[in-house]
Short mmCIF file of C-alpha atoms in Angstrom, two decimals:
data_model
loop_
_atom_site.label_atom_id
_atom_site.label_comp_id
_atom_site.label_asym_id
_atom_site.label_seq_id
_atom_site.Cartn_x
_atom_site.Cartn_y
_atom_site.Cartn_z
CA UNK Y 27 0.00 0.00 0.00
CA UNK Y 28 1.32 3.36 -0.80
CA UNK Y 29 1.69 5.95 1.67
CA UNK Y 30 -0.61 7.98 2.06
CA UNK Y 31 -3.79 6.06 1.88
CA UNK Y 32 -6.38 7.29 -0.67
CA UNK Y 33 -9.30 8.26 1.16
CA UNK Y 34 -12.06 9.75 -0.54
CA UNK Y 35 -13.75 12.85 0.35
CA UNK Y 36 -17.03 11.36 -0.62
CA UNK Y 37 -18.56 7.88 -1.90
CA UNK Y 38 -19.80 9.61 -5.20
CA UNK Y 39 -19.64 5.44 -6.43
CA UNK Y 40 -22.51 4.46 -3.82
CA UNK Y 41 -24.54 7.18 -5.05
CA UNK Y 42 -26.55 4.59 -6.44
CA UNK Y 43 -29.88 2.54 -5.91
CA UNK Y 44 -31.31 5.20 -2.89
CA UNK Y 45 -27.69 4.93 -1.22
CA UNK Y 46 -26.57 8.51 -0.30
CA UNK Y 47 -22.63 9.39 -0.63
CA UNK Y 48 -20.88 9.58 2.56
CA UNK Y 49 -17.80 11.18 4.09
CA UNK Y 50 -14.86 8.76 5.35
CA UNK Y 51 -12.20 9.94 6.67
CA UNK Y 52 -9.82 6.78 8.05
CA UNK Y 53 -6.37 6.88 7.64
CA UNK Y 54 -3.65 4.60 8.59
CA UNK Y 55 -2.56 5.07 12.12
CA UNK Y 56 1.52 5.76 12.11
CA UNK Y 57 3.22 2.80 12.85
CA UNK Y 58 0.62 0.56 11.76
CA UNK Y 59 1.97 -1.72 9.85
CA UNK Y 60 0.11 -1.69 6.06
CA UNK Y 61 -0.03 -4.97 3.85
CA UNK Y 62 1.28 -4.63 -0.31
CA UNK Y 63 -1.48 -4.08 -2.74
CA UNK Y 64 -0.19 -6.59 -4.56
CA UNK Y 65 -0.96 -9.23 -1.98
CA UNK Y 66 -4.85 -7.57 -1.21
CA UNK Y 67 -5.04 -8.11 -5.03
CA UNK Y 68 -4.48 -12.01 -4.31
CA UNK Y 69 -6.41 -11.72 -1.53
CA UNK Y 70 -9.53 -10.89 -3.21
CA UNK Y 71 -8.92 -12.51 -6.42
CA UNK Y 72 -8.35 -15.85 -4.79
CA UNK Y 73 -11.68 -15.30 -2.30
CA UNK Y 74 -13.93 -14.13 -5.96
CA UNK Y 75 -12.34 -17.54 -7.53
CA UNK Y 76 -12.68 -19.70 -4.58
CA UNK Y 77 -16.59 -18.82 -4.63
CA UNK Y 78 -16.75 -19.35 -8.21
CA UNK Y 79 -15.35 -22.82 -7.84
CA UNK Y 80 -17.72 -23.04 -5.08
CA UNK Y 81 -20.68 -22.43 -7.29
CA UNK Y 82 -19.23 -25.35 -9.66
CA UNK Y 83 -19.82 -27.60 -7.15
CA UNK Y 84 -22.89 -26.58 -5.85
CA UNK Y 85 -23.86 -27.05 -9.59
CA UNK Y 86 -22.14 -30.55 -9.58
CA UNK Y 87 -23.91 -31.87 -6.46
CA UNK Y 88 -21.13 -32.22 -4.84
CA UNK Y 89 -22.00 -28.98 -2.18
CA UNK Y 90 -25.98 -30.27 -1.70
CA UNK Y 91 -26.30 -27.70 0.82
CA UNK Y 92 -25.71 -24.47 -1.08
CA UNK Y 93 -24.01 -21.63 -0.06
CA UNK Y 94 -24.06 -17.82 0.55
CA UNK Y 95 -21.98 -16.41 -1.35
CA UNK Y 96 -20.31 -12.80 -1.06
CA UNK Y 97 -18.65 -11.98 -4.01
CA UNK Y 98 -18.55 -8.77 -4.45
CA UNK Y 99 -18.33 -7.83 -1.12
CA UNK Y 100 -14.20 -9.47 -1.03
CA UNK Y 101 -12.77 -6.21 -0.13
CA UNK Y 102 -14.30 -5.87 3.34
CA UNK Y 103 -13.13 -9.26 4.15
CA UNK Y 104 -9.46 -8.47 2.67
CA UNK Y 105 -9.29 -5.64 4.32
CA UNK Y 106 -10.03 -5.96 7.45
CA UNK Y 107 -8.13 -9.10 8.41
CA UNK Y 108 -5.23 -7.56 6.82
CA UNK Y 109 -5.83 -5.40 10.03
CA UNK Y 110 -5.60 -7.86 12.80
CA UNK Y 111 -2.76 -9.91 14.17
CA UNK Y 112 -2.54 -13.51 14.46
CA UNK Y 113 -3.49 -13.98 17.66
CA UNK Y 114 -6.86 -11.59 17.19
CA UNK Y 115 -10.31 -13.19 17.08
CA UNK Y 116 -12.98 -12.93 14.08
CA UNK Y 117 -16.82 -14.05 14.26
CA UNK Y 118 -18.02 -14.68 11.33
CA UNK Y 119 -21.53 -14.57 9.40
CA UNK Y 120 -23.15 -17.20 7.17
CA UNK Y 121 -21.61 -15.58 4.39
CA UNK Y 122 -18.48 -15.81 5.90
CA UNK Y 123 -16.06 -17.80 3.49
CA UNK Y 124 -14.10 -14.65 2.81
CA UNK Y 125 -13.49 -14.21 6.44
CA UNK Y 126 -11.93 -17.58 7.03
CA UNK Y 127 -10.07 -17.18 3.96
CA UNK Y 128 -8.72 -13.32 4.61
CA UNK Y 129 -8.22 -14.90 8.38
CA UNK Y 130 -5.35 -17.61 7.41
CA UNK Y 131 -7.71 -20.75 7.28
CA UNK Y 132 -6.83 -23.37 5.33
CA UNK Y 133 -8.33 -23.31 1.29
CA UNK Y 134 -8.93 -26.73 0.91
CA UNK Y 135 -10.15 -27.66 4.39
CA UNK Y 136 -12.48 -24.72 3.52
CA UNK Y 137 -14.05 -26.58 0.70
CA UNK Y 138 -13.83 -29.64 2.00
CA UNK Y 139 -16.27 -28.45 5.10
CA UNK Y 140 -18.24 -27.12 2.51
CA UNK Y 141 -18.93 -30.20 0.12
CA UNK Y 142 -19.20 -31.88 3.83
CA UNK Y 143 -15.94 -33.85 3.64
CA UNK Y 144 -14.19 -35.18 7.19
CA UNK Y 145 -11.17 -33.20 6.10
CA UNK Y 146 -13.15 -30.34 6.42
CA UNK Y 147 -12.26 -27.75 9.12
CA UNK Y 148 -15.06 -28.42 11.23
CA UNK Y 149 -14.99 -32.81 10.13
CA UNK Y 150 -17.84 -31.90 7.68
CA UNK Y 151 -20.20 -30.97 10.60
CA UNK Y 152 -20.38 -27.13 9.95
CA UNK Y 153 -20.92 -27.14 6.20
CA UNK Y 154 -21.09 -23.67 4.35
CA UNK Y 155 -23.23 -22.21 6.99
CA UNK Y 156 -21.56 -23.11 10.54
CA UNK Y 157 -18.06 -22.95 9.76
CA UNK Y 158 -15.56 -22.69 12.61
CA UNK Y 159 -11.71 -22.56 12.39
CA UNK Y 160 -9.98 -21.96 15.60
CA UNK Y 161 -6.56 -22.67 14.49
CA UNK Y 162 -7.01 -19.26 12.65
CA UNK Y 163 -8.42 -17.62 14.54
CA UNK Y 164 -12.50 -17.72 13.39
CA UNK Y 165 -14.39 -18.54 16.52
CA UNK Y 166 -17.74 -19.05 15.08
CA UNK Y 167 -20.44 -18.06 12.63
CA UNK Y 168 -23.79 -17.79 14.06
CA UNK Y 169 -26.40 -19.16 11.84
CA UNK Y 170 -29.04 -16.57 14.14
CA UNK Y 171 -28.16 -13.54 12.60
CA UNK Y 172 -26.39 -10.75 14.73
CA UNK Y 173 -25.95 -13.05 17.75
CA UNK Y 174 -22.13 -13.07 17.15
CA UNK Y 175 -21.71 -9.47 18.55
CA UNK Y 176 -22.68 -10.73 21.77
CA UNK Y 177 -20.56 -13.73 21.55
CA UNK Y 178 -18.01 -11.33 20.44
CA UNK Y 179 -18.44 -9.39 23.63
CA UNK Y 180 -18.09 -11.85 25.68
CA UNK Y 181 -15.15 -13.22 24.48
CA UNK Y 182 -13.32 -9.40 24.16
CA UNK Y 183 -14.43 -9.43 27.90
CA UNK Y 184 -12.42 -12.60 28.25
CA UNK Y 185 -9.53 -11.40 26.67
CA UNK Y 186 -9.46 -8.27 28.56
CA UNK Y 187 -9.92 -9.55 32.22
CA UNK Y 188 -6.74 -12.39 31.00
CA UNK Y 189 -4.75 -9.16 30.37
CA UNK Y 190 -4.50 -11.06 26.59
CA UNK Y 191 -3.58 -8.07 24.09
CA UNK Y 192 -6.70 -9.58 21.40
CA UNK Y 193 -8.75 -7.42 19.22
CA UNK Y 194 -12.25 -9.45 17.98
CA UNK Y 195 -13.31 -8.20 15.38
CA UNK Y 196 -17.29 -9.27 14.31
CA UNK Y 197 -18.90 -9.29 11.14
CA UNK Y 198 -22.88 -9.46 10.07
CA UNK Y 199 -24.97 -8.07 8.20
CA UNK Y 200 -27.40 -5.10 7.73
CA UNK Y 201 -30.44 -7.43 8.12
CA UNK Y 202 -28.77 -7.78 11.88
CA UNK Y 203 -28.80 -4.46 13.47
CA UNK Y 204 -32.66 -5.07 14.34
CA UNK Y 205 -31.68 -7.75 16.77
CA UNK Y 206 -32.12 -7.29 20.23
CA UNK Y 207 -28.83 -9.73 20.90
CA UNK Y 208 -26.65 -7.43 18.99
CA UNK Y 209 -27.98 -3.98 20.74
CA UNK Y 210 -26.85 -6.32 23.97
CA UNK Y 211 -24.00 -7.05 22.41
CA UNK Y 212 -23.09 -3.11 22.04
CA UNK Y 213 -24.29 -2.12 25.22
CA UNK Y 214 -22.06 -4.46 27.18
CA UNK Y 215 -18.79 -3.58 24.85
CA UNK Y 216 -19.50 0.05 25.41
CA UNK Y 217 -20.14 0.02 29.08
CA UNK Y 218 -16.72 -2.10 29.67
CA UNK Y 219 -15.35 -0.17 26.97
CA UNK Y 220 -14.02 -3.85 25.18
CA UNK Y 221 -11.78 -4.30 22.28
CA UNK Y 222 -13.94 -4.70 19.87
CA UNK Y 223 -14.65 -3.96 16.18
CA UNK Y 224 -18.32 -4.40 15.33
CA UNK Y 225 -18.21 -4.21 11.35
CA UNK Y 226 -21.60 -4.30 9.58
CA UNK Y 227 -21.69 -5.38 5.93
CA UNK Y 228 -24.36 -3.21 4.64
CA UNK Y 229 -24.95 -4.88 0.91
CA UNK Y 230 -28.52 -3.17 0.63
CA UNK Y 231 -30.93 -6.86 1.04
CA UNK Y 232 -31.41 -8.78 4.28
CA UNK Y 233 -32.45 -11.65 1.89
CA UNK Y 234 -34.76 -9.72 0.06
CA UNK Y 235 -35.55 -6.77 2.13
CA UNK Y 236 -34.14 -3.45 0.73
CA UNK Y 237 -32.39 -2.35 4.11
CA UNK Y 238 -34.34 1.11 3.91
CA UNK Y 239 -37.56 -0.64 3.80
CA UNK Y 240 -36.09 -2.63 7.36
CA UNK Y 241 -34.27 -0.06 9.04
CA UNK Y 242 -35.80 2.92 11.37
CA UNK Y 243 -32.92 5.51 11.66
CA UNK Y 244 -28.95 4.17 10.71
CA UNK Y 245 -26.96 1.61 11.42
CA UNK Y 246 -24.02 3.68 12.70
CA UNK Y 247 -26.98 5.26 14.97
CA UNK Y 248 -26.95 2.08 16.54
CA UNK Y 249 -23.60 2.32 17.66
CA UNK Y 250 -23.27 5.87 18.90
CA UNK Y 251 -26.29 5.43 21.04
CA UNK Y 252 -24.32 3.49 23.04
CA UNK Y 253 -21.49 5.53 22.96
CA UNK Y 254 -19.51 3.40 20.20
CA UNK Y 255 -17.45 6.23 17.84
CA UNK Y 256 -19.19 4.68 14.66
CA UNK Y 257 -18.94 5.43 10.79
CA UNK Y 258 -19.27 4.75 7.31
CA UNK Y 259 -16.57 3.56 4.97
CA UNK Y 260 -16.22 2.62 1.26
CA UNK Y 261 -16.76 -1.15 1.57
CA UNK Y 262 -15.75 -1.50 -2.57
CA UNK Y 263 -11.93 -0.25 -1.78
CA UNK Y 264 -9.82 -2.85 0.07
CA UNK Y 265 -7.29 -0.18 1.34
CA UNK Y 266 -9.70 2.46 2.53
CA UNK Y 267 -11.44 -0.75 4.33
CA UNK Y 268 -8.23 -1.52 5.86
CA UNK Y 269 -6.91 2.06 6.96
CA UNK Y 270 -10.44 2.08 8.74
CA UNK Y 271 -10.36 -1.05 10.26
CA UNK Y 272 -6.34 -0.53 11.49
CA UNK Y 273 -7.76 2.80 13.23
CA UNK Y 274 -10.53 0.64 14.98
CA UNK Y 275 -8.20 -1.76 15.73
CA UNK Y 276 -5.52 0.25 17.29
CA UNK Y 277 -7.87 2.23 18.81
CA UNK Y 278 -9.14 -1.28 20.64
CA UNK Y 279 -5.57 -2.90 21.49
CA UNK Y 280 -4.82 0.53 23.16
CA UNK Y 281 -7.73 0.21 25.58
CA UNK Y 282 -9.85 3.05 23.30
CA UNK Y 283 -12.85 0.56 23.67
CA UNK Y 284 -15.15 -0.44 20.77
CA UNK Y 285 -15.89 0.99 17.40
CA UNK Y 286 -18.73 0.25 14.80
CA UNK Y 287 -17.86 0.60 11.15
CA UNK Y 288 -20.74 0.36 8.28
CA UNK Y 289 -19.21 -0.99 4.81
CA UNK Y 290 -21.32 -0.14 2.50
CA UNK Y 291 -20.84 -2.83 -0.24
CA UNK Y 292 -23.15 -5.45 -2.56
CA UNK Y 293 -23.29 -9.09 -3.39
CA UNK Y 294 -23.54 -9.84 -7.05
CA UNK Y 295 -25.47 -13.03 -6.59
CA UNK Y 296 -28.27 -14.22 -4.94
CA UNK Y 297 -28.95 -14.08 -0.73
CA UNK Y 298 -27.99 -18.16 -1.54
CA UNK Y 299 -27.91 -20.03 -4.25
CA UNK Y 300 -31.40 -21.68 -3.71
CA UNK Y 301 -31.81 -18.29 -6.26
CA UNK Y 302 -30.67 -19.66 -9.20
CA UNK Y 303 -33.55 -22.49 -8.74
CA UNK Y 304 -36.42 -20.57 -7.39
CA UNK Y 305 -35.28 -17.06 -9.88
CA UNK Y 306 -36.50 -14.65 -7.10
CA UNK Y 307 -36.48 -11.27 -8.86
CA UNK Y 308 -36.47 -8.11 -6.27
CA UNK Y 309 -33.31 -6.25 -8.15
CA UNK Y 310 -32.90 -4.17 -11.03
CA UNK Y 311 -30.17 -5.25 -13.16
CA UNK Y 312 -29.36 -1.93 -13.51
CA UNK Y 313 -28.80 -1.18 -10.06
CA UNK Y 314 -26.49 -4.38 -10.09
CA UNK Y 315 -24.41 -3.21 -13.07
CA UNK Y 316 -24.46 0.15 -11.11
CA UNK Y 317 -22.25 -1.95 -8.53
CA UNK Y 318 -20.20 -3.34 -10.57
CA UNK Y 319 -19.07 -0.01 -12.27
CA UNK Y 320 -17.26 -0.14 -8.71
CA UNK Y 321 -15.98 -3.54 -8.35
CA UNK Y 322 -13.62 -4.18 -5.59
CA UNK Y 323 -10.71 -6.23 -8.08
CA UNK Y 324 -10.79 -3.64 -10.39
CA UNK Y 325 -10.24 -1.09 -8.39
CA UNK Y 326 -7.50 -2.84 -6.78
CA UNK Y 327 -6.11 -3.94 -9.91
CA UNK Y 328 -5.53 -0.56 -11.38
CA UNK Y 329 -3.05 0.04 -8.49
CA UNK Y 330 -0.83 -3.25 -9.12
CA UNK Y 331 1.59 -4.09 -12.11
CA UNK Y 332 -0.41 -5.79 -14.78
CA UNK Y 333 2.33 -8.26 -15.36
CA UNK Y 334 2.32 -9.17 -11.76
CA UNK Y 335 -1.33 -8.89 -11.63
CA UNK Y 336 -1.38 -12.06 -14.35
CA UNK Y 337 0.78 -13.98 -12.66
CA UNK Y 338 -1.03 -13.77 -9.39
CA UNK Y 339 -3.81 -14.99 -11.56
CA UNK Y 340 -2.38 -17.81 -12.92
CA UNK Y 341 -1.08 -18.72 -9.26
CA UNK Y 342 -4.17 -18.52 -7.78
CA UNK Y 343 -6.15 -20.94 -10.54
CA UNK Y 344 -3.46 -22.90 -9.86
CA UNK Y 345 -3.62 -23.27 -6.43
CA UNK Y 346 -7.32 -23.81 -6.25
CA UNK Y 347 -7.60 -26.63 -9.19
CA UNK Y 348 -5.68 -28.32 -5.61
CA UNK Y 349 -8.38 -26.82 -3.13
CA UNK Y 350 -10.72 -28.32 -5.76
CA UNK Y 351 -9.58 -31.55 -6.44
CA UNK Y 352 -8.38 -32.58 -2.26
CA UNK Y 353 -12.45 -31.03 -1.40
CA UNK Y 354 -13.93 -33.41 -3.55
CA UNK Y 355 -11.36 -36.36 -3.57
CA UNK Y 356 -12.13 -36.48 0.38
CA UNK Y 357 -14.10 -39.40 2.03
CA UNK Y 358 -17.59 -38.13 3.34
CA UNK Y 359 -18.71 -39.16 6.96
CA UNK Y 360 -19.64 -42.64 8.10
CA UNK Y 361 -23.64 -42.16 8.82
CA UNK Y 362 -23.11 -44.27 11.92
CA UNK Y 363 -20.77 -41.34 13.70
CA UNK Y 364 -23.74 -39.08 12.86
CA UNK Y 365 -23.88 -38.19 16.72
CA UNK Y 366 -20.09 -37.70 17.08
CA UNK Y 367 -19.03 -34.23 18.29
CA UNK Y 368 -22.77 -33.49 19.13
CA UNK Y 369 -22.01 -32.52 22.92
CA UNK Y 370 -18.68 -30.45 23.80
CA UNK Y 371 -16.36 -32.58 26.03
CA UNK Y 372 -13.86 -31.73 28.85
CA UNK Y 373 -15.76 -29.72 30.42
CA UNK Y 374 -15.50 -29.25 34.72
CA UNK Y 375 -17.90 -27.99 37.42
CA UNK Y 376 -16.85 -24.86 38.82
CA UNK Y 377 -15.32 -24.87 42.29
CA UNK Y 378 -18.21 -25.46 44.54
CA UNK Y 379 -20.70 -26.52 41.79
CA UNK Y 380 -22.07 -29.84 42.13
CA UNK Y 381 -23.61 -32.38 39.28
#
């Protein structure tokens, strides 16, 4: 990323479709460290190309769950991982691929959990919706929407009381911020002040429901009513996603308390693709095309060498033709350890708690 981050002064691009241009005004804090465009480029490409494959197999039979998928909506994902250390904790959404991706999780244990292979992260047991990968860092991803901001919460409250230097960071969705467990969720992280980054992917349709038809105020209202510094950000442009999500972030580690950031982005496809059976029609095309006037790679791409941009290309196809092929080539579960991993295990009584 150059110095300098290109912030700017308003979101003429999301002029579209009833959306009204904002201000942002995020910049990198100094001594943050910021990742190379060229590897956000890969980022995103491989997440677009990993849900592509995706759709193949949904296609194919071989995902017979379907999935939600969130292209066009790579750059939040991208960016705001790029944001958090290692050791920093993400809860996810159901259209959360991109975030165990962004988040270090493995690409072909990914796919294998979603074509509900035992190699999968999660033994095949999570699927596309319920994916969790703690070896990376992704906790969980709620299938009730917005209930992750109070797990997140809870879990920032952990972290703090251990003295543990961990930023969570928790997506969902714009369909979420009418849920009473996320309001809870804020209200705890702003009274204890937690290190927390509450980011809301605002891509216009809770399913179907055009967020201004579902939404009494704004979503960044949400957050300052409870005292959470809150704003909106260009969810299309990876780096201004990740200068505002490093500001959150250090902001958090350094005991600034929580922040709520709205991306205001869009999915290309369908809420899931159930969509491309049933052909639900409640979008323009034109306000799609509008979108993709201001897609995420191609903004990105114009800032990276176009030689190295091909060769990332060609790396990444390679790369998941693998994914592919170790997904699919992977034994499925034995139905008779259907009830395996059903109850959690290991768990004690506390100290003067009695069975």
């Amino acid at each position: 990323m150059a110095d300098g981050v290109a912030v700017p002064a308003a979101l003429d691009g999301l002029a579209v479709a009833g959306v009204a241009a904002v201000p942002a005004s995020a910049t990198v804090p100094a001594g943050v460290t910021t990742p190379d465009s060229l590897d956000l480029y890969r980022t995103m490409r491989f997440i677009r190309r990993f849900e592509e494959r995706a759709i193949d197999l949904v296609r194919a039979g071989e995902i017979f769950s379907g999935i939600h998928p969130c292209i066009g909506q790579e750059a939040v994902a991208a960016g705001a991982c790029a944001a958090l250390d290692p050791d920093d904790i993400v809860l996810s959404s159901h259209r959360g691929h991109g975030h165990l991706l962004a988040k270090g999780s493995d690409p072909g244990r990914v796919m294998a959990e979603m074509a509900g292979r035992v190699t999968g992260i999660d033994k095949g047991r999570g699927g596309s919706f319920h994916p969790s990968d703690f070896t990376s860092g992704v906790y969980n991803a709620t299938g009730t929407v917005g209930h992750g901001a109070g797990i997140a919460a809870g879990i920032a409250w952990a972290a703090a009381k251990a003295g543990e230097p961990k930023v969570v960071l928790s997506f969902f969705g714009d369909g979420a911020v009418t849920q009473g467990a996320l309001l809870e969720g804020f209200n705890l992280a702003g009274l204890w002040q937690l290190p927390v980054v509450y980011i809301c992917e605002n891509n216009r349709y809770a399913t179907t429901l055009p967020v201004e038809t579902a939404v009494a105020g704004t979503i960044t209202g949400r957050g300052e009513a409870f005292g959470i510094p809150s704003s909106v950000v260009d969810g299309q442009d990876v780096e201004v996603v990740h200068a505002a999500v490093a500001e959150a972030v250090a902001r958090a580690r350094s005991g600034g308390g929580p922040s709520l950031l709205e991306m205001r982005t869009y999915r290309y496809h369908g809420h899931h693709t159930f969509e491309m059976l049933v052909r639900l029609r409640y979008r323009e095309q034109a306000e799609i095309d509008a979108w993709k006037e201001r897609d995420p790679l191609d903004i990105q791409a114009a800032r990276v060498d176009a030689a190295a941009r091909e060769r990332v290309d060609a790396e990444v196809e390679r790369e998941l033709d693998e994914v592919v092929r170790f997904a699919v080539d992977s034994p499925r579960p034995d139905p008779a350890d259907a009830m395996d991993h059903y109850y959690a295990d290991g768990f004690r009584p506390r100290p003067g708690v009695s069975l």
